[in-house]
GROMACS .gro file of C-alpha atoms in nm:
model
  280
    1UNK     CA    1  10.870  -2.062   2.962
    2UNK     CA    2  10.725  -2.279   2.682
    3UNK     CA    3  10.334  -2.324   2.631
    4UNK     CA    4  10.307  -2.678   2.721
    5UNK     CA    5  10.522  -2.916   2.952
    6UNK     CA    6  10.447  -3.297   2.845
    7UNK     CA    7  10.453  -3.458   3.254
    8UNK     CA    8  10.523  -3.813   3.112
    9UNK     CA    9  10.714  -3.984   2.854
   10UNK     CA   10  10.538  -4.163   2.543
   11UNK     CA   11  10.169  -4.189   2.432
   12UNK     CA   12   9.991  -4.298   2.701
   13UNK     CA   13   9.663  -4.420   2.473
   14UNK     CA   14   9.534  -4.783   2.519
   15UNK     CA   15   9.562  -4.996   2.210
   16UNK     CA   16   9.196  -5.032   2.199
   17UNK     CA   17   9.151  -4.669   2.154
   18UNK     CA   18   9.382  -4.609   1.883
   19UNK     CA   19   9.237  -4.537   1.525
   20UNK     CA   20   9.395  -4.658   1.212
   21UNK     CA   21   9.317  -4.593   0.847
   22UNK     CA   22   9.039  -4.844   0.712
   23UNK     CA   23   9.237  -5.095   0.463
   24UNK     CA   24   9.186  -4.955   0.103
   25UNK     CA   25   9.166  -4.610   0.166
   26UNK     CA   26   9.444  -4.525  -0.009
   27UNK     CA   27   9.624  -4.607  -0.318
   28UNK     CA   28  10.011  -4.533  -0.424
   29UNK     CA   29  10.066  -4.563  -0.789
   30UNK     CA   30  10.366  -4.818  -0.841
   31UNK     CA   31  10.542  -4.598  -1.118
   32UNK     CA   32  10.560  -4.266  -0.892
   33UNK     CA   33  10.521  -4.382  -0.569
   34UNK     CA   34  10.295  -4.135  -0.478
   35UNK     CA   35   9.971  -4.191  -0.271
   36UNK     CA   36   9.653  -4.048  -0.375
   37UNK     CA   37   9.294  -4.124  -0.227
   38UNK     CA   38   9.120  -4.435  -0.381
   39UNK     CA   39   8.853  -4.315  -0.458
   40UNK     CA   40   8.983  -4.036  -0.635
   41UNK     CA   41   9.200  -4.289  -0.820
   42UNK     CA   42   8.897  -4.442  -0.946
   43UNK     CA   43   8.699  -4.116  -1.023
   44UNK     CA   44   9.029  -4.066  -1.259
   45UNK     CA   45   8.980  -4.420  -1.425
   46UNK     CA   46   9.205  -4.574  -1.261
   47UNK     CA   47   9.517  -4.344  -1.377
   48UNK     CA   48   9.759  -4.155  -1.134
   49UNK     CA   49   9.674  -3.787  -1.094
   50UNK     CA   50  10.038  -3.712  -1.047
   51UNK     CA   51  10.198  -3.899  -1.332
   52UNK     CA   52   9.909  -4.054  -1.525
   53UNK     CA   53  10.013  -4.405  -1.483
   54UNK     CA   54   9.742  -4.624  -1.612
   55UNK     CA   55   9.651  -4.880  -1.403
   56UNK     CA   56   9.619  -5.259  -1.513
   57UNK     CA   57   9.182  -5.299  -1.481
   58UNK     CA   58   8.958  -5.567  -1.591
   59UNK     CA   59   8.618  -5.609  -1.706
   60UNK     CA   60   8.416  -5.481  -1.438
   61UNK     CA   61   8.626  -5.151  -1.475
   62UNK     CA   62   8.604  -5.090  -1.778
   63UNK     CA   63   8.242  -5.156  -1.767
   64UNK     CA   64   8.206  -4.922  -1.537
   65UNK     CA   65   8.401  -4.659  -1.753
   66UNK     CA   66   8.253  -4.743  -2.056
   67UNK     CA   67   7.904  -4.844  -1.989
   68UNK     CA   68   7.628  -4.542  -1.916
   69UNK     CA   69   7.554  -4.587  -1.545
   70UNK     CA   70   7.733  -4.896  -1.571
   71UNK     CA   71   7.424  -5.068  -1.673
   72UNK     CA   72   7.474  -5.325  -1.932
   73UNK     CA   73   7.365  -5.699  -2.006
   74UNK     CA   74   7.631  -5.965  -2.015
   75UNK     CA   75   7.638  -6.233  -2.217
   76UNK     CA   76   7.751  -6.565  -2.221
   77UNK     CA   77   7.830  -6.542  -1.858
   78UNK     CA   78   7.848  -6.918  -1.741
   79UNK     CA   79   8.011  -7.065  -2.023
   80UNK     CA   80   8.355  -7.236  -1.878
   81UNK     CA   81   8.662  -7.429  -2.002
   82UNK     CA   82   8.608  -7.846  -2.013
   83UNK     CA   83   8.951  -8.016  -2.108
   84UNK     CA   84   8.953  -8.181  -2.438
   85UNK     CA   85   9.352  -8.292  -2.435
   86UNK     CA   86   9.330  -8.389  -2.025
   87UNK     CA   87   9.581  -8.200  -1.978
   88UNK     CA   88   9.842  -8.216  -1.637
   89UNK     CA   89  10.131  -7.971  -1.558
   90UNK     CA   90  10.195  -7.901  -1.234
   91UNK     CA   91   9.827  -7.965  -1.169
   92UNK     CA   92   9.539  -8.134  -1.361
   93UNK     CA   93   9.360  -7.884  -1.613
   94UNK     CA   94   9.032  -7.872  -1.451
   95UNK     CA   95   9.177  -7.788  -1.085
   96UNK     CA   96   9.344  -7.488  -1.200
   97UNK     CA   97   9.064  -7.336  -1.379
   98UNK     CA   98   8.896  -7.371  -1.042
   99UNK     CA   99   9.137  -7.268  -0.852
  100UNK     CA  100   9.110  -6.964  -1.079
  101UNK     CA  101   8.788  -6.946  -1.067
  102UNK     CA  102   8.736  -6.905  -0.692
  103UNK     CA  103   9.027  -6.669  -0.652
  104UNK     CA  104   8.935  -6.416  -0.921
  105UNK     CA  105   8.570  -6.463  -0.927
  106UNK     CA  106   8.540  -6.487  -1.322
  107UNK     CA  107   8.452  -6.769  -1.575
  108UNK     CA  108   8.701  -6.730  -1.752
  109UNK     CA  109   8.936  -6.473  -1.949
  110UNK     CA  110   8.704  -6.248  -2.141
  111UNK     CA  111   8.347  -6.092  -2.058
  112UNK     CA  112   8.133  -5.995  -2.317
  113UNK     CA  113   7.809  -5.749  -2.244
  114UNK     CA  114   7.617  -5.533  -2.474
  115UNK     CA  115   7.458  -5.167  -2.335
  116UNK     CA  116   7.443  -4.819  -2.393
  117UNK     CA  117   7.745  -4.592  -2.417
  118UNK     CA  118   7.684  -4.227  -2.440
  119UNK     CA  119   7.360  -4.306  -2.559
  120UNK     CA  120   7.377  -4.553  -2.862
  121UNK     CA  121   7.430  -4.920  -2.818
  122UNK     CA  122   7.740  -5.090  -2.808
  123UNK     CA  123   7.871  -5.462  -2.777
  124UNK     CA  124   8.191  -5.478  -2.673
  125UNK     CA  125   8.431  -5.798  -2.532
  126UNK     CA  126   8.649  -5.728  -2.222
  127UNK     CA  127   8.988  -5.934  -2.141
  128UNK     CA  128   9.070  -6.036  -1.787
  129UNK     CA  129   9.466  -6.073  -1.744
  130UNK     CA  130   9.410  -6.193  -1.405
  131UNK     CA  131   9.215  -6.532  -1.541
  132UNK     CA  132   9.532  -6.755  -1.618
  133UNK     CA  133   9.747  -6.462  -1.796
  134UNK     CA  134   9.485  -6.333  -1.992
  135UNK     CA  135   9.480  -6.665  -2.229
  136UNK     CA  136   9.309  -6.739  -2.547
  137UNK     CA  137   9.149  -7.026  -2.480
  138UNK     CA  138   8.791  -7.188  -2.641
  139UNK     CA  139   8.563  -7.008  -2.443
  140UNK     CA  140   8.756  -6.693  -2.495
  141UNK     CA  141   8.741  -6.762  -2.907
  142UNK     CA  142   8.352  -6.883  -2.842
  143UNK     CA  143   8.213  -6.598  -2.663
  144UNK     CA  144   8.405  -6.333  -2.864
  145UNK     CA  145   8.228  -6.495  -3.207
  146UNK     CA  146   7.898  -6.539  -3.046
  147UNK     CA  147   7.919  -6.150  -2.944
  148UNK     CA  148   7.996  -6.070  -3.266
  149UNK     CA  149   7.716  -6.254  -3.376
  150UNK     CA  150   7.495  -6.048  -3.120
  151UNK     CA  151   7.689  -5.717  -3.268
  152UNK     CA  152   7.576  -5.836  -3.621
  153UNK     CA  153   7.209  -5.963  -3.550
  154UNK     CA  154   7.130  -5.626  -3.371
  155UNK     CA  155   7.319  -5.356  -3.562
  156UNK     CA  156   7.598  -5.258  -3.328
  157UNK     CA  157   7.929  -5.159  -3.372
  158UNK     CA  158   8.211  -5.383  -3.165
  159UNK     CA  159   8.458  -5.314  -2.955
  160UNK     CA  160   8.735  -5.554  -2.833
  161UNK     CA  161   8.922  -5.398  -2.551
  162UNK     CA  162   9.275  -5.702  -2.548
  163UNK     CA  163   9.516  -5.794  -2.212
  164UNK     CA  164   9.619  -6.111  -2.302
  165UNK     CA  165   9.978  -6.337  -2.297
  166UNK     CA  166   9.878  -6.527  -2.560
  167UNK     CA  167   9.694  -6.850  -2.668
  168UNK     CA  168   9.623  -7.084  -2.372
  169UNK     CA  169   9.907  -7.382  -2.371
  170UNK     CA  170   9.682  -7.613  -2.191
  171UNK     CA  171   9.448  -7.635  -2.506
  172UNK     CA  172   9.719  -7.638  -2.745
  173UNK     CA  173   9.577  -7.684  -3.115
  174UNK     CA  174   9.217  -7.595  -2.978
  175UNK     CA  175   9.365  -7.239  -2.881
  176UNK     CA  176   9.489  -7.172  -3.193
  177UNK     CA  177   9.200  -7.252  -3.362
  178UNK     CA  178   9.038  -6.918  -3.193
  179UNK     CA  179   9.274  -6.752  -3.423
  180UNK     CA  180   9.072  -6.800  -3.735
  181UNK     CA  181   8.703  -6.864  -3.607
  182UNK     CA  182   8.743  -6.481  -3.427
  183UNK     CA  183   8.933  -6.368  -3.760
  184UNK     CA  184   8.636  -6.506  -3.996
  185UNK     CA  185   8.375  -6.349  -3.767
  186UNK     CA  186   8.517  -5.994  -3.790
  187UNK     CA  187   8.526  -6.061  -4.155
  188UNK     CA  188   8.143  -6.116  -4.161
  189UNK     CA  189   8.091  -5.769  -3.913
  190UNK     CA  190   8.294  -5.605  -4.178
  191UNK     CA  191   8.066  -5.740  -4.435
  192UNK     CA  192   7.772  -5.622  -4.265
  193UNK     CA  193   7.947  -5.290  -4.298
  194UNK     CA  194   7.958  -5.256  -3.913
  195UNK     CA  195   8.265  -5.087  -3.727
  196UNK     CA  196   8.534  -5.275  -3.531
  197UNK     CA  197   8.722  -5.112  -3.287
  198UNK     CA  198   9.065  -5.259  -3.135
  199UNK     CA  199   9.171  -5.149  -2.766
  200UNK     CA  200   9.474  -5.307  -2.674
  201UNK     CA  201   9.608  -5.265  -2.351
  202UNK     CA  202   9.902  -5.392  -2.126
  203UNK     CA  203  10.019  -5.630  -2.230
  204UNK     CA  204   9.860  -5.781  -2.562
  205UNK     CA  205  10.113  -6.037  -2.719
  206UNK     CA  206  10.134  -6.362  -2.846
  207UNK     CA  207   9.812  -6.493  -3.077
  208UNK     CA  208   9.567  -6.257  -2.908
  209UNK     CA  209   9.800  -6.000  -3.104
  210UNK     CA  210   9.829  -6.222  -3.453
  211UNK     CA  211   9.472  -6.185  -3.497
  212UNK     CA  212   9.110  -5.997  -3.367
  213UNK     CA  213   9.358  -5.752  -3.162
  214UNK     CA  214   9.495  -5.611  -3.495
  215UNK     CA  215   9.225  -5.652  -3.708
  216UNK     CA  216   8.973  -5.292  -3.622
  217UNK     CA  217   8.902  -5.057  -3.810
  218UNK     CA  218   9.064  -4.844  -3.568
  219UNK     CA  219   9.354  -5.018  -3.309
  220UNK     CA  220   9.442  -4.807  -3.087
  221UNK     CA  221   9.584  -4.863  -2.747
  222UNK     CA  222   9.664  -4.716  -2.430
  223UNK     CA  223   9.960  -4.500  -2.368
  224UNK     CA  224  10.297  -4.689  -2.222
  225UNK     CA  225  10.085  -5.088  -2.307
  226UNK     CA  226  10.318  -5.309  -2.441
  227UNK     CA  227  10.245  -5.478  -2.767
  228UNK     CA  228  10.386  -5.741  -2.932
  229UNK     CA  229  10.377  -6.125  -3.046
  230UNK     CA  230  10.743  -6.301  -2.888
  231UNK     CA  231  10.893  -6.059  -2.612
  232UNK     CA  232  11.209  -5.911  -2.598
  233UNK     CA  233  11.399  -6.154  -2.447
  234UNK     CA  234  11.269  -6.395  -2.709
  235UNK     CA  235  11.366  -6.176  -3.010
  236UNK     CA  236  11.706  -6.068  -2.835
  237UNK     CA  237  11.844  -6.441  -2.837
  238UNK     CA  238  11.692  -6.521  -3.165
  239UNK     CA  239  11.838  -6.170  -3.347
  240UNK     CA  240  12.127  -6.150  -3.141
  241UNK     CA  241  12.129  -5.769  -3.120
  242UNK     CA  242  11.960  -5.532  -2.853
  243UNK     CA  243  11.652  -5.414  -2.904
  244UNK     CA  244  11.566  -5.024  -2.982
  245UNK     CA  245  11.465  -4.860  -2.649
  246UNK     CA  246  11.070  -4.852  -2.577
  247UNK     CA  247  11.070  -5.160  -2.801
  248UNK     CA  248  10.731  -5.297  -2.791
  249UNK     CA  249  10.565  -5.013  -2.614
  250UNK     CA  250  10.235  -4.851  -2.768
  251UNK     CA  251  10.473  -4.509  -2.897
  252UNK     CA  252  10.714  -4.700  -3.056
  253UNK     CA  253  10.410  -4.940  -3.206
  254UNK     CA  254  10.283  -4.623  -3.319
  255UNK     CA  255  10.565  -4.468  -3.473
  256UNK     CA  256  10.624  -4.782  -3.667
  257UNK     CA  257  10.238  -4.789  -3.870
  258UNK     CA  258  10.084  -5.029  -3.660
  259UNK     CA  259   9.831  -4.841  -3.449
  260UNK     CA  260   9.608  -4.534  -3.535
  261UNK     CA  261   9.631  -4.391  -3.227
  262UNK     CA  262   9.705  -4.403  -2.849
  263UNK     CA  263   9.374  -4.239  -2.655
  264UNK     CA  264   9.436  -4.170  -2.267
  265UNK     CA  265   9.174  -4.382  -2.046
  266UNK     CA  266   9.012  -4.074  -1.908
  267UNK     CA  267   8.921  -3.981  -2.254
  268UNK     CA  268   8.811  -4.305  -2.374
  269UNK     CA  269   8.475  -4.316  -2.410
  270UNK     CA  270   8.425  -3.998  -2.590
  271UNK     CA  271   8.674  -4.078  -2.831
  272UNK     CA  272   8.485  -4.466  -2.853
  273UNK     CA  273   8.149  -4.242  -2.924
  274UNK     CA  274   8.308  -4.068  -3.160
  275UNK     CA  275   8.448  -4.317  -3.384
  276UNK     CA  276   8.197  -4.529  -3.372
  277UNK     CA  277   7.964  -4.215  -3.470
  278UNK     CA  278   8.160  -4.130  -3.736
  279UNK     CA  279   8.204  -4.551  -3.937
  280UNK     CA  280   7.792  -4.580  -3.871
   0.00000   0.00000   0.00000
C-alpha cells in the first residue's frame, strides 16, 4: 500500500495563492544557455560562471567594476547632441536622440568620470552601445578631449574602455572630425608623459577603431570582442574570398600584432592597476 493516496485530481491552489519567481531573479547566459542567479552573475562581472561568456555592459557597470566603492565624479554629464546638418531619416535628428534619451536614460554615447581605482586616481571614458549603436558623434569627440584635458591638468593616467559601430551618420563631416581632435589630444597626454590605456570591447569598428581605440599605450580587449573597421560582409563582397575563421575577433586581432593583450573582465582592474603602476 503506497504512503500517500492523492483523493482528487490536479492542484487545487487558488491563483491568488500561487508564488512565482520575482522578474529578474535569474539570468541565462545567451551563449550556453545556462541559468545562473543574477546576482551572482553580477558578483562575477557580468561573465557566465559556466562558460565565461562576457556580457555586453555599459558605463554604470563598468563603473561599478572599476571604480573603488563605485564612488567616482562624472563629468560632463549634461552635455547633449544639437543638429548642425538638420538632419531627417526616418525621423528628424533631434526626436531620435530623445527618443533615446528617455529609453536608455543616458546623454548620450560615452560617460566620462574621474575616481579612485585600487587606490590611485584614474580618469577614464566609458562607451554606451545602447545610445544609437554606440556612435561617435560631437559630444562623444567633446567629452572624451575635455577628459583628457582633466587627465592632463590633474596628473592621471587615462583609460578609454570602446563599444562603438562607428562614427554617427547623422553628423556626417562633424563625426569625423572627432577622429583627429581625440587623436591630437592623446598626442598632448603622451606629451605630458602620461599613460593611455585602450579597452576595446564588443564590438569596436568603424572610426571609433581608426583612431583613440588603437592609439594606448596598451590596447587590449576583452576575450571573444569583435574588432574591426568594415565588417565581414563588407570585406567579403569587396575581396571576393571568405574570410579566415574568427576573423575579426579579439584572438585572431591578437595573433595578427594588433593588440597587447586580451585581460578577462573579472581580472580587469588589477591588471588596469598594474599597468598603469608600472607607465607612472
Amino acid at each position: 500500500m503506497s504512503w500517500f493516496v492523492r483523493k482528487d485530481k490536479g492542484i487545487q491552489t487558488p491563483t491568488e495563492m500561487k508564488r512565482e519567481a520575482p522578474d529578474g531573479l535569474w539570468y541565462q547566459c545567451p551563449n550556453c544557455k545556462k541559468a545562473m542567479h543574477t546576482r551572482e552573475h553580477k558578483l562575477n562581472a557580468y561573465t557566465c560562471v559556466h562558460c565565461n561568456y562576457h556580457e555586453k555592459i555599459g558605463s554604470d557597470a563598468y563603473f561599478s567594476i572599476l571604480f573603488d566603492d563605485n564612488r567616482f565624479t562624472e563629468l560632463d554629464e549634461n552635455m547633449r547632441s544639437a543638429d548642425p546638418l538638420n538632419f531627417t531619416d526616418t525621423k528628424p535628428y533631434p526626436s531620435r536622440v530623445n527618443a533615446t534619451m528617455a529609453k536608455t536614460g543616458l546623454k548620450d554615447a560615452v560617460r566620462t568620470a574621474y575616481g579612485s581605482m585600487n587606490g590611485s586616481t584614474v580618469t577614464m571614458a566609458v562607451m554606451d552601445f545602447n545610445f544609437i549603436g554606440g556612435s561617435m558623434g560631437s559630444v562623444v569627440g567633446e567629452k572624451i578631449a575635455r577628459s583628457i584635458d582633466h587627465a592632463i591638468k590633474n596628473r592621471t593616467p587615462f583609460l578609454m574602455i570602446s563599444r562603438s559601430g562607428g562614427a554617427r551618420m547623422m553628423e556626417a563631416g562633424f563625426s569625423l572630425m572627432q577622429m583627429a581632435k581625440t587623436s591630437a589630444k592623446l598626442a598632448l597626454l603622451s606629451q605630458a608623459k602620461l599613460p593611455y590605456v585602450s579597452l576595446l570591447t564588443d564590438p569596436t569598428t568603424g572610426g571609433v577603431t581608426a583612431s583613440y581605440a588603437m592609439l594606448g599605450d596598451f590596447n587590449i580587449a576583452e576575450p571573444e570582442a569583435l574588432i574591426g573597421f568594415a565588417g565581414p560582409r563588407v570585406i567579403r563582397e569587396t575581396i571576393g574570398k571568405d574570410l579566415p575563421k574568427g576573423f575579426q575577433s579579439a584572438e585572431f586581432v591578437l595573433d595578427h600584432g594588433f593588440l597587447d593583450f586580451i585581460v578577462d573582465r573579472k581580472d580587469l582592474k588589477d591588471k588596469l592597476s598594474s599597468l598603469f603602476g608600472m607607465l607612472i
